Short mmCIF file of C-alpha atoms in Angstrom, two decimals:
data_model
loop_
_atom_site.label_atom_id
_atom_site.label_comp_id
_atom_site.label_asym_id
_atom_site.label_seq_id
_atom_site.Cartn_x
_atom_site.Cartn_y
_atom_site.Cartn_z
CA PHE A 58 -10.40 31.20 -2.00
CA SER A 59 -9.54 32.71 1.37
CA PHE A 60 -7.18 32.10 4.25
CA VAL A 61 -9.15 32.94 7.37
CA SER A 62 -9.26 32.40 11.09
CA ALA A 63 -10.56 29.00 12.17
CA LYS A 64 -12.70 30.82 14.73
CA ILE A 65 -14.68 32.77 12.14
CA HIS A 66 -14.72 30.43 9.15
CA ALA A 67 -18.30 29.38 9.90
CA SER A 68 -19.49 32.84 8.88
CA ILE A 69 -18.09 32.47 5.35
CA ASP A 70 -19.91 30.52 2.65
CA GLY A 71 -17.88 27.69 1.19
CA GLU A 72 -16.24 24.38 1.96
CA VAL A 73 -13.25 23.95 4.31
CA LYS A 74 -10.63 22.21 2.19
CA SER A 75 -7.61 22.12 4.47
CA ILE A 76 -5.82 23.70 7.41
CA LEU A 77 -2.39 24.96 6.43
CA ARG A 78 0.72 26.38 8.07
CA ILE A 79 1.93 29.34 6.03
CA VAL A 80 4.38 32.22 6.26
CA ASN A 81 2.82 35.59 7.06
CA PRO A 82 4.08 37.94 4.29
CA VAL A 83 3.94 40.94 6.65
CA THR A 84 5.69 39.64 9.77
CA SER A 85 7.47 36.57 8.34
CA GLY A 86 6.03 34.60 11.25
CA ILE A 87 4.44 31.17 10.91
CA ILE A 88 0.63 31.19 11.09
CA SER A 89 -2.14 28.62 10.88
CA ALA A 90 -4.89 29.21 8.34
CA VAL A 91 -7.99 27.52 6.99
CA GLU A 92 -8.44 27.24 3.23
CA ILE A 93 -12.07 27.79 2.23
CA VAL A 94 -13.25 27.33 -1.35
CA SER A 95 -16.46 29.09 -2.32
CA GLU A 96 -19.01 27.09 -4.25
CA GLU A 97 -18.97 29.74 -6.97
CA ILE A 98 -15.20 29.42 -7.50
CA GLU A 99 -13.82 26.45 -9.37
CA GLU A 100 -11.42 24.36 -7.32
CA GLY A 101 -7.73 25.04 -7.92
CA ILE A 102 -5.23 27.85 -7.86
CA ILE A 103 -6.56 31.25 -8.87
CA SER A 104 -4.61 34.21 -10.18
CA ASN A 105 -2.73 36.62 -7.98
CA ASN A 106 -5.00 39.45 -9.15
CA GLN A 107 -7.98 37.55 -7.77
CA LEU A 108 -6.16 36.94 -4.54
CA ASP A 109 -5.45 40.64 -4.23
CA ASP A 110 -9.10 41.59 -4.81
CA GLU A 111 -10.65 42.40 -1.45
CA LYS A 112 -14.01 41.16 -2.63
CA ASN A 113 -12.65 37.67 -3.23
CA GLN A 114 -10.61 37.18 -0.07
CA GLN A 115 -10.53 37.74 3.66
CA VAL A 116 -7.32 37.34 5.58
CA GLN A 117 -6.84 37.19 9.31
CA GLN A 118 -3.81 36.06 11.27
CA VAL A 119 -4.40 33.24 13.73
CA ASN A 120 -2.27 31.31 16.18
CA GLN A 121 0.76 33.40 15.28
CA GLU A 122 3.93 31.74 16.47
CA PRO A 123 7.33 33.45 16.54
CA HIS A 124 10.09 31.60 14.73
CA HIS A 125 12.31 31.89 17.80
CA LYS A 126 11.65 32.97 21.34
CA GLN A 127 12.81 36.37 20.18
CA VAL A 128 12.36 37.09 16.50
CA ASN A 129 15.51 38.63 15.09
CA GLN A 130 14.51 41.82 13.30
CA GLN A 131 17.92 42.24 11.68
CA PRO A 132 18.13 41.47 7.95
CA HIS A 133 19.37 38.03 6.98
CA GLN A 134 23.06 37.64 6.26
CA PRO A 135 23.92 37.11 2.59
CA PRO A 136 24.07 33.50 1.44
CA SER A 137 27.46 31.94 2.13
CA GLN A 138 29.29 30.56 -0.88
CA ILE A 139 30.27 26.98 -0.07
CA ASN A 140 33.04 25.65 -2.27
CA ASN A 141 34.17 22.21 -1.12
CA GLN A 142 33.47 23.29 2.45
CA THR A 143 31.44 21.65 5.16
CA VAL A 144 28.21 22.56 6.87
CA SER A 145 27.75 21.14 10.34
CA GLN A 146 24.50 19.53 11.53
CA SER A 147 23.69 22.59 13.59
CA GLY A 148 23.69 24.61 10.40
CA SER A 149 26.78 26.72 11.04
CA LEU A 150 29.31 26.96 8.27
CA SER A 151 32.64 25.37 9.10
CA GLY A 152 35.38 26.43 6.73
CA ARG A 153 36.35 29.57 4.90
CA GLN A 154 33.66 31.75 3.44
CA SER A 155 34.19 33.38 0.07
CA GLY A 156 33.29 36.93 0.94
CA SER A 157 33.54 39.29 3.86
CA GLN A 158 30.84 39.09 6.51
CA GLU A 159 31.06 42.88 6.72
CA ASN A 160 29.39 43.30 3.33
CA LYS A 161 25.99 44.86 3.69
CA TYR A 162 22.86 42.90 2.88
CA GLU A 163 21.87 45.61 0.42
CA ASP A 164 25.04 45.01 -1.60
CA TYR A 165 24.03 41.39 -2.13
CA GLU A 166 20.47 42.44 -2.86
CA GLY A 167 21.72 44.84 -5.53
CA LYS A 168 23.86 42.16 -7.15
CA TYR A 169 20.97 39.76 -7.44
CA LYS A 170 18.68 42.48 -8.76
CA GLU A 171 21.18 42.89 -11.60
CA TYR A 172 20.78 39.19 -12.29
CA LEU A 173 17.02 39.77 -12.49
CA LYS A 174 17.62 42.24 -15.32
CA THR A 175 19.57 39.56 -17.18
CA VAL A 176 16.64 37.17 -16.77
CA GLU A 177 14.22 39.76 -18.17
CA LYS A 178 16.32 40.17 -21.33
CA LEU A 179 16.28 36.50 -22.33
CA GLU A 180 13.53 34.55 -24.10
CA PRO A 181 12.18 31.14 -22.98
CA LYS A 182 13.89 29.38 -25.91
CA GLU A 183 17.23 30.80 -24.80
CA PHE A 184 16.65 29.53 -21.26
CA ILE A 185 15.82 26.04 -22.53
CA GLU A 186 18.94 25.93 -24.71
CA LYS A 187 21.22 27.01 -21.85
CA ILE A 188 19.64 24.44 -19.50
CA LYS A 189 20.09 21.71 -22.11
CA GLU A 190 23.72 22.61 -22.82
CA ALA A 191 24.52 22.66 -19.09
CA GLY A 192 23.25 19.10 -18.64
CA ILE A 193 20.71 20.04 -15.98
CA VAL A 194 18.60 17.14 -14.69
CA GLY A 195 16.12 16.78 -11.86
CA LEU A 196 18.19 16.76 -8.67
CA GLY A 197 15.41 15.36 -6.52
CA GLY A 198 16.53 11.87 -7.51
CA ALA A 199 14.76 11.07 -10.78
CA THR A 200 17.42 12.83 -12.93
CA PHE A 201 14.97 13.42 -15.78
CA PRO A 202 16.35 16.00 -18.25
CA THR A 203 15.10 19.39 -17.08
CA HIS A 204 14.87 20.97 -20.53
CA VAL A 205 12.42 18.24 -21.53
CA LYS A 206 10.35 18.62 -18.37
CA LEU A 207 10.09 22.38 -18.93
CA SER A 208 8.96 21.96 -22.55
CA VAL A 209 5.21 21.84 -22.02
CA PRO A 210 3.29 20.05 -24.81
CA LYS A 211 1.19 22.40 -26.92
CA ASP A 212 -2.02 20.61 -25.97
CA LYS A 213 -1.36 21.10 -22.23
CA ILE A 214 -2.00 24.20 -20.12
CA VAL A 215 0.08 24.62 -16.96
CA ASP A 216 -1.31 27.09 -14.42
CA THR A 217 0.91 26.22 -11.44
CA VAL A 218 4.58 25.53 -10.84
CA ILE A 219 5.54 23.86 -7.55
CA LEU A 220 9.09 24.23 -6.29
CA ASN A 221 9.70 21.17 -4.14
CA GLY A 222 11.58 21.89 -0.92
CA CYS A 223 10.03 18.98 0.98
CA GLU A 224 12.98 16.87 2.03
CA CYS A 225 10.92 14.31 3.89
CA GLU A 226 13.22 11.28 3.78
CA PRO A 227 15.07 10.62 7.06
CA TYR A 228 18.65 11.85 7.46
CA ILE A 229 18.74 14.06 4.35
CA THR A 230 19.29 17.80 4.88
CA ALA A 231 20.98 18.83 1.62
CA ASP A 232 18.03 20.78 0.22
CA HIS A 233 17.37 22.35 3.63
CA ARG A 234 20.89 23.77 3.74
CA LEU A 235 20.74 24.79 0.09
CA MET A 236 17.58 26.84 0.67
CA ILE A 237 19.35 28.73 3.46
CA GLU A 238 22.81 29.09 1.92
CA TYR A 239 21.74 29.65 -1.70
CA GLY A 240 18.32 31.24 -1.29
CA PHE A 241 18.82 34.08 -3.79
CA GLU A 242 20.23 31.77 -6.45
CA MET A 243 17.40 29.32 -5.97
CA LEU A 244 14.74 32.04 -6.26
CA ILE A 245 16.22 33.48 -9.45
CA GLY A 246 16.36 29.95 -10.85
CA ALA A 247 12.69 29.61 -9.91
CA LEU A 248 11.96 32.88 -11.73
CA ILE A 249 13.60 31.45 -14.85
CA ILE A 250 11.29 28.44 -14.59
CA PHE A 251 8.38 30.86 -14.15
CA LYS A 252 9.40 32.75 -17.30
CA ILE A 253 9.61 29.53 -19.32
CA ILE A 254 6.27 28.07 -18.20
CA ASN A 255 4.35 31.37 -17.70
CA PRO A 256 1.93 29.97 -15.08
CA ALA A 257 -0.58 31.87 -12.95
CA GLY A 258 1.60 31.36 -9.88
CA LEU A 259 4.57 29.53 -8.36
CA ILE A 260 4.32 27.77 -5.01
CA ILE A 261 7.38 26.97 -2.92
CA ALA A 262 6.52 23.94 -0.78
CA ILE A 263 8.50 23.45 2.43
CA GLU A 264 7.91 21.15 5.38
CA ASP A 265 6.92 22.71 8.69
CA ASN A 266 10.11 21.49 10.40
CA LYS A 267 12.14 23.87 8.21
CA GLU A 268 10.78 27.17 9.47
CA ASP A 269 14.24 28.76 9.35
CA ALA A 270 14.44 28.08 5.61
CA ALA A 271 10.88 29.34 5.10
CA LYS A 272 11.56 32.57 6.94
CA SER A 273 14.84 33.12 5.11
CA LEU A 274 13.23 32.58 1.71
CA GLU A 275 10.30 34.85 2.57
CA GLN A 276 12.70 37.70 3.30
CA LYS A 277 14.56 37.10 0.06
CA ILE A 278 11.33 36.93 -1.96
CA PHE A 279 10.40 40.40 -0.74
CA ALA A 280 13.95 41.69 -1.27
CA LEU A 281 13.75 40.65 -4.93
CA GLY A 282 10.19 41.95 -5.34
CA LEU A 283 8.80 38.53 -6.29
CA GLN A 284 5.98 38.38 -3.73
CA GLU A 285 3.30 38.77 -6.42
CA LYS A 286 4.54 35.71 -8.29
CA PHE A 287 5.80 33.40 -5.51
CA LYS A 288 3.90 31.97 -2.56
CA LEU A 289 5.28 29.88 0.31
CA VAL A 290 3.31 26.97 1.74
CA LEU A 291 4.32 24.88 4.77
CA LEU A 292 3.29 21.23 4.72
CA PRO A 293 3.32 18.53 7.42
CA SER A 294 6.68 16.80 7.84
CA LYS A 295 5.46 13.41 6.71
CA TYR A 296 6.95 10.78 4.41
CA PRO A 297 6.57 10.70 1.40
CA MET A 298 5.37 14.32 1.22
CA GLY A 299 8.13 15.20 -1.25
CA ALA A 300 6.88 12.74 -3.88
CA GLU A 301 5.58 14.62 -6.92
CA LYS A 302 2.07 13.18 -6.98
CA THR A 303 1.70 13.43 -3.20
CA LEU A 304 2.76 17.06 -3.30
CA ILE A 305 0.23 17.96 -5.98
CA LYS A 306 -2.55 16.20 -4.12
CA ASN A 307 -1.79 17.91 -0.81
CA ILE A 308 -1.31 21.42 -2.16
CA LEU A 309 -3.79 21.65 -5.04
CA LYS A 310 -6.18 18.78 -4.26
CA ARG A 311 -5.59 17.48 -7.79
CA LYS A 312 -4.99 13.82 -8.54
CA VAL A 313 -2.60 12.85 -11.31
CA PRO A 314 -4.33 10.11 -13.35
CA VAL A 315 -2.91 6.58 -13.46
CA GLY A 316 -0.14 6.54 -16.02
CA GLY A 317 -0.37 10.32 -16.33
CA LEU A 318 2.00 13.19 -15.68
CA PRO A 319 1.68 16.45 -13.72
CA PHE A 320 1.13 18.15 -17.10
CA ASP A 321 -2.25 16.41 -17.19
CA VAL A 322 -3.46 18.37 -14.16
CA GLY A 323 -1.83 21.66 -15.12
CA VAL A 324 1.25 21.42 -12.91
CA VAL A 325 5.04 21.35 -13.26
CA VAL A 326 7.12 20.29 -10.24
CA GLN A 327 10.82 21.08 -9.90
CA ASN A 328 13.26 20.51 -7.05
CA VAL A 329 14.88 23.47 -5.26
CA ALA A 330 18.36 22.16 -6.08
CA THR A 331 17.39 22.02 -9.75
CA ALA A 332 16.35 25.68 -9.57
CA LYS A 333 19.76 26.60 -8.18
CA ALA A 334 21.45 24.62 -10.96
CA ILE A 335 19.34 26.51 -13.52
CA PHE A 336 20.61 29.79 -12.04
CA ASP A 337 24.19 28.58 -12.45
CA ALA A 338 23.56 27.57 -16.06
CA VAL A 339 21.72 30.70 -17.22
CA ILE A 340 23.40 33.44 -15.17
CA LEU A 341 26.91 32.05 -14.64
CA ASN A 342 27.15 29.83 -17.76
CA LYS A 343 28.16 27.01 -15.42
CA PRO A 344 27.25 23.39 -16.24
CA LEU A 345 26.00 20.93 -13.64
CA ILE A 346 29.32 19.75 -12.23
CA GLU A 347 28.59 19.78 -8.49
CA ARG A 348 25.79 19.42 -5.97
CA VAL A 349 25.14 19.54 -2.22
CA VAL A 350 25.24 16.06 -0.64
CA THR A 351 24.33 14.93 2.87
CA ILE A 352 26.85 12.44 4.28
CA THR A 353 25.47 10.88 7.43
CA GLY A 354 24.76 7.71 9.40
CA ASP A 355 27.01 5.93 11.88
CA ILE A 356 29.95 8.26 11.34
CA GLU A 357 31.80 10.72 13.52
CA HIS A 358 31.05 13.92 11.60
CA PRO A 359 27.71 13.97 9.71
CA LEU A 360 27.72 16.94 7.35
CA ASN A 361 26.68 18.48 4.05
CA LEU A 362 29.29 18.97 1.33
CA MET A 363 29.33 20.70 -2.03
CA VAL A 364 30.84 17.88 -4.07
CA LYS A 365 31.95 17.63 -7.69
CA ILE A 366 30.04 15.05 -9.74
CA GLY A 367 32.18 11.92 -10.13
CA THR A 368 34.02 12.31 -6.81
CA LEU A 369 34.73 8.96 -5.16
CA LEU A 370 33.41 8.26 -1.67
CA THR A 371 36.95 7.53 -0.47
CA ASP A 372 38.00 11.04 -1.52
CA MET A 373 35.34 12.52 0.78
CA ALA A 374 36.41 10.44 3.78
CA GLU A 375 38.76 13.12 5.13
CA TYR A 376 35.71 15.20 6.05
CA PHE A 377 33.77 12.57 8.00
CA GLY A 378 36.34 9.96 9.07
CA LYS A 379 37.73 6.71 7.74
CA ILE A 380 35.50 3.82 6.73
CA GLY A 381 36.12 0.16 6.10
CA ASP A 382 34.56 -2.11 3.50
CA LYS A 383 33.25 -4.64 6.02
CA LYS A 384 32.29 -2.33 8.84
CA TYR A 385 29.72 -0.24 6.99
CA LYS A 386 26.91 -0.69 4.54
CA VAL A 387 27.04 2.24 2.13
CA ILE A 388 23.75 3.50 0.70
CA PHE A 389 23.65 6.03 -2.13
CA GLY A 390 20.39 7.92 -1.68
CA GLY A 391 18.17 8.02 1.37
CA PRO A 392 17.39 5.10 3.69
CA MET A 393 14.01 4.60 2.01
CA THR A 394 14.79 5.00 -1.69
CA GLY A 395 18.56 4.53 -1.90
CA PHE A 396 20.56 1.53 -3.08
CA THR A 397 23.45 -0.31 -1.44
CA ILE A 398 26.82 -0.24 -3.19
CA GLY A 399 29.41 -2.97 -2.85
CA ASN A 400 32.45 -0.80 -3.52
CA ILE A 401 33.37 2.37 -1.62
CA ASN A 402 35.13 3.66 -4.74
CA PHE A 403 31.72 4.33 -6.26
CA PRO A 404 31.48 7.84 -7.81
CA LEU A 405 28.92 10.50 -6.94
CA THR A 406 26.19 10.91 -9.56
CA LYS A 407 23.89 13.84 -10.32
CA GLY A 408 20.94 12.19 -8.62
CA THR A 409 22.70 11.41 -5.33
CA GLY A 410 21.57 13.78 -2.60
CA CYS A 411 22.65 11.61 0.31
CA ILE A 412 25.31 9.05 1.20
CA LEU A 413 24.30 6.98 4.20
CA LEU A 414 26.82 4.82 6.06
CA GLU A 415 25.29 2.28 8.42
CA LYS A 416 26.87 -0.43 10.51
CA VAL A 417 26.04 -3.79 9.02
CA SER A 418 23.07 -5.52 10.64
CA PRO A 419 22.19 -8.54 8.47
CA ARG A 420 18.50 -9.18 7.80
CA SER A 421 17.43 -12.28 5.93
CA GLU A 422 14.32 -12.37 3.77
CA SER A 423 11.57 -14.75 4.90
CA ASN A 424 8.19 -15.73 3.48
CA CYS A 425 5.35 -13.22 3.28
CA ILE A 426 2.92 -13.68 6.18
CA ARG A 427 0.07 -11.79 4.46
CA CYS A 428 -0.14 -9.20 7.21
CA SER A 429 -1.12 -6.51 4.65
CA ARG A 430 0.97 -3.84 6.35
CA CYS A 431 2.45 -2.90 2.98
CA VAL A 432 -1.06 -2.39 1.60
CA SER A 433 -2.12 -0.22 4.52
CA ILE A 434 0.91 2.08 4.33
CA CYS A 435 1.11 2.52 0.54
CA PRO A 436 0.50 6.22 -0.30
CA MET A 437 -0.68 5.27 -3.79
CA ASN A 438 -3.24 2.72 -2.52
CA LEU A 439 -1.53 -0.20 -4.27
CA GLU A 440 -0.96 -3.83 -3.21
CA PRO A 441 2.84 -4.23 -3.07
CA LEU A 442 2.71 -7.85 -1.88
CA MET A 443 1.14 -8.85 -5.20
CA TYR A 444 4.11 -7.51 -7.18
CA VAL A 445 6.50 -9.70 -5.19
CA ASN A 446 4.41 -12.77 -5.99
CA PHE A 447 4.11 -11.88 -9.68
CA VAL A 448 7.82 -11.18 -10.18
CA LYS A 449 8.87 -14.36 -8.36
CA ASN A 450 6.62 -16.35 -10.69
CA ASN A 451 7.51 -14.39 -13.85
CA LYS A 452 3.95 -13.08 -14.22
CA TYR A 453 5.01 -9.60 -15.30
CA GLU A 454 1.86 -8.82 -17.25
CA ASP A 455 -0.13 -9.26 -14.05
CA CYS A 456 2.00 -6.52 -12.47
CA SER A 457 0.68 -4.13 -15.09
CA SER A 458 -2.89 -5.18 -14.26
CA TYR A 459 -2.23 -4.07 -10.68
CA TYR A 460 -0.93 -0.64 -11.84
CA ILE A 461 2.73 -1.19 -11.02
CA GLU A 462 3.57 1.94 -13.05
CA SER A 463 1.78 4.02 -10.39
CA CYS A 464 4.29 2.97 -7.72
CA ILE A 465 6.53 5.90 -6.71
CA GLU A 466 9.12 3.55 -5.13
CA CYS A 467 9.01 5.40 -1.81
CA GLY A 468 10.14 2.28 0.08
CA SER A 469 7.47 2.47 2.79
CA CYS A 470 6.35 -1.10 2.09
CA ALA A 471 9.87 -2.55 2.38
CA TYR A 472 10.53 -0.55 5.55
CA ILE A 473 7.46 -1.86 7.36
CA CYS A 474 7.62 -5.48 6.14
CA PRO A 475 8.14 -7.86 9.12
CA ALA A 476 9.48 -10.52 6.73
CA SER A 477 12.28 -8.20 5.54
CA ILE A 478 11.23 -8.64 1.91
CA PRO A 479 12.95 -6.10 -0.40
CA ILE A 480 9.65 -5.22 -2.02
CA VAL A 481 10.95 -2.18 -3.91
CA GLY A 482 13.64 -4.33 -5.52
CA TYR A 483 10.98 -6.67 -6.89
CA ILE A 484 8.94 -3.70 -8.10
CA LYS A 485 11.93 -2.21 -9.92
CA THR A 486 12.57 -5.58 -11.56
CA GLY A 487 8.95 -5.79 -12.68
CA LYS A 488 9.04 -2.29 -14.13
CA ALA A 489 12.32 -2.95 -15.94
CA VAL A 490 11.00 -6.14 -17.58
CA LEU A 491 7.75 -4.46 -18.64
CA SER A 492 9.61 -1.47 -20.10
CA ARG A 493 11.51 -3.80 -22.46
CA LYS A 494 8.35 -5.35 -23.84
#
């Protein structure tokens, strides 16, 4: 396929599939491009060699927009090591940095290139074993064991790995900060995933409201010499763009079958924080004992913290201010997919990327008015209102008939419901009952 100017795409044979916002590999600026698929080329991702062949592609910059009013031509500063320190909302690091700011960028580049040599020496089985021993799980929220997810069944062929940097849920900025502060570590972790899966290419998906992270990663990709393997794609900042199936559909135009897995369409999706944890496990022999967490809501100092797994919320209070049991509702996870806890002494888990503290505003559930808003907004084209009815009446088998297993629990239906029905709660109950049968 080709990325070409919208003004000249009519002169090229093929079908316009989508209009994307991507990072220009030459200038690191953000450009708009049209994706055109020729009728002679099968739909999907093609190899980098094909992309590099001048006969198979035409590239022209269009609508080039500078990242800032004045693009800073100076090399990026090395990633700051955050160890129980805070990152303010504006993105500046508050707290001590472990390393002198006077160190040259090239020194950091050289250090990470040494890590690349370590990666080249190891075999995929060794990577898998280290990841398993370190207790790495998916840090996007699902917490599925990563060593299992990276063990592709022999009857499946994976041609694309997607590194998910789409942090589309409101309030959460943990992955955004991680991509900026730990860009080199994340990219080397992504390379380890690449070595295990051996796909045709790896796509780093970032939302278009994170251009600073995209530009930073693009510079680091070139510094490590990974531009032939890794590609950056900017996607619209829309919820739930970060959901696995939604991501695959928007980037590759492939639809995961009902009850299927990304394996079935030749894709593996991993979170950017998981990639960084893989780096820690393989290169530093460090197990998954900490993660970046966004602490936000109706508090004085919203921030991101690198927090040890198992830390109590009360132990983090010194960073964002005191809280009271009755004054706040505490949500572990985002506002759409998180769950309310009744005790502020609840510990941080591996899958918690956000802690949201909201002032209590009681909402009582009322009867469904059949407005069908939940049906209209569902990204999986399901009928959420039916699951509520089935669960209330213990008709769990009917839930399966309406493809309840296809629900990604994004929370859009519950958010938009005028009757304040906790639809996702009913769906989770239905799934839990069916899983035991």
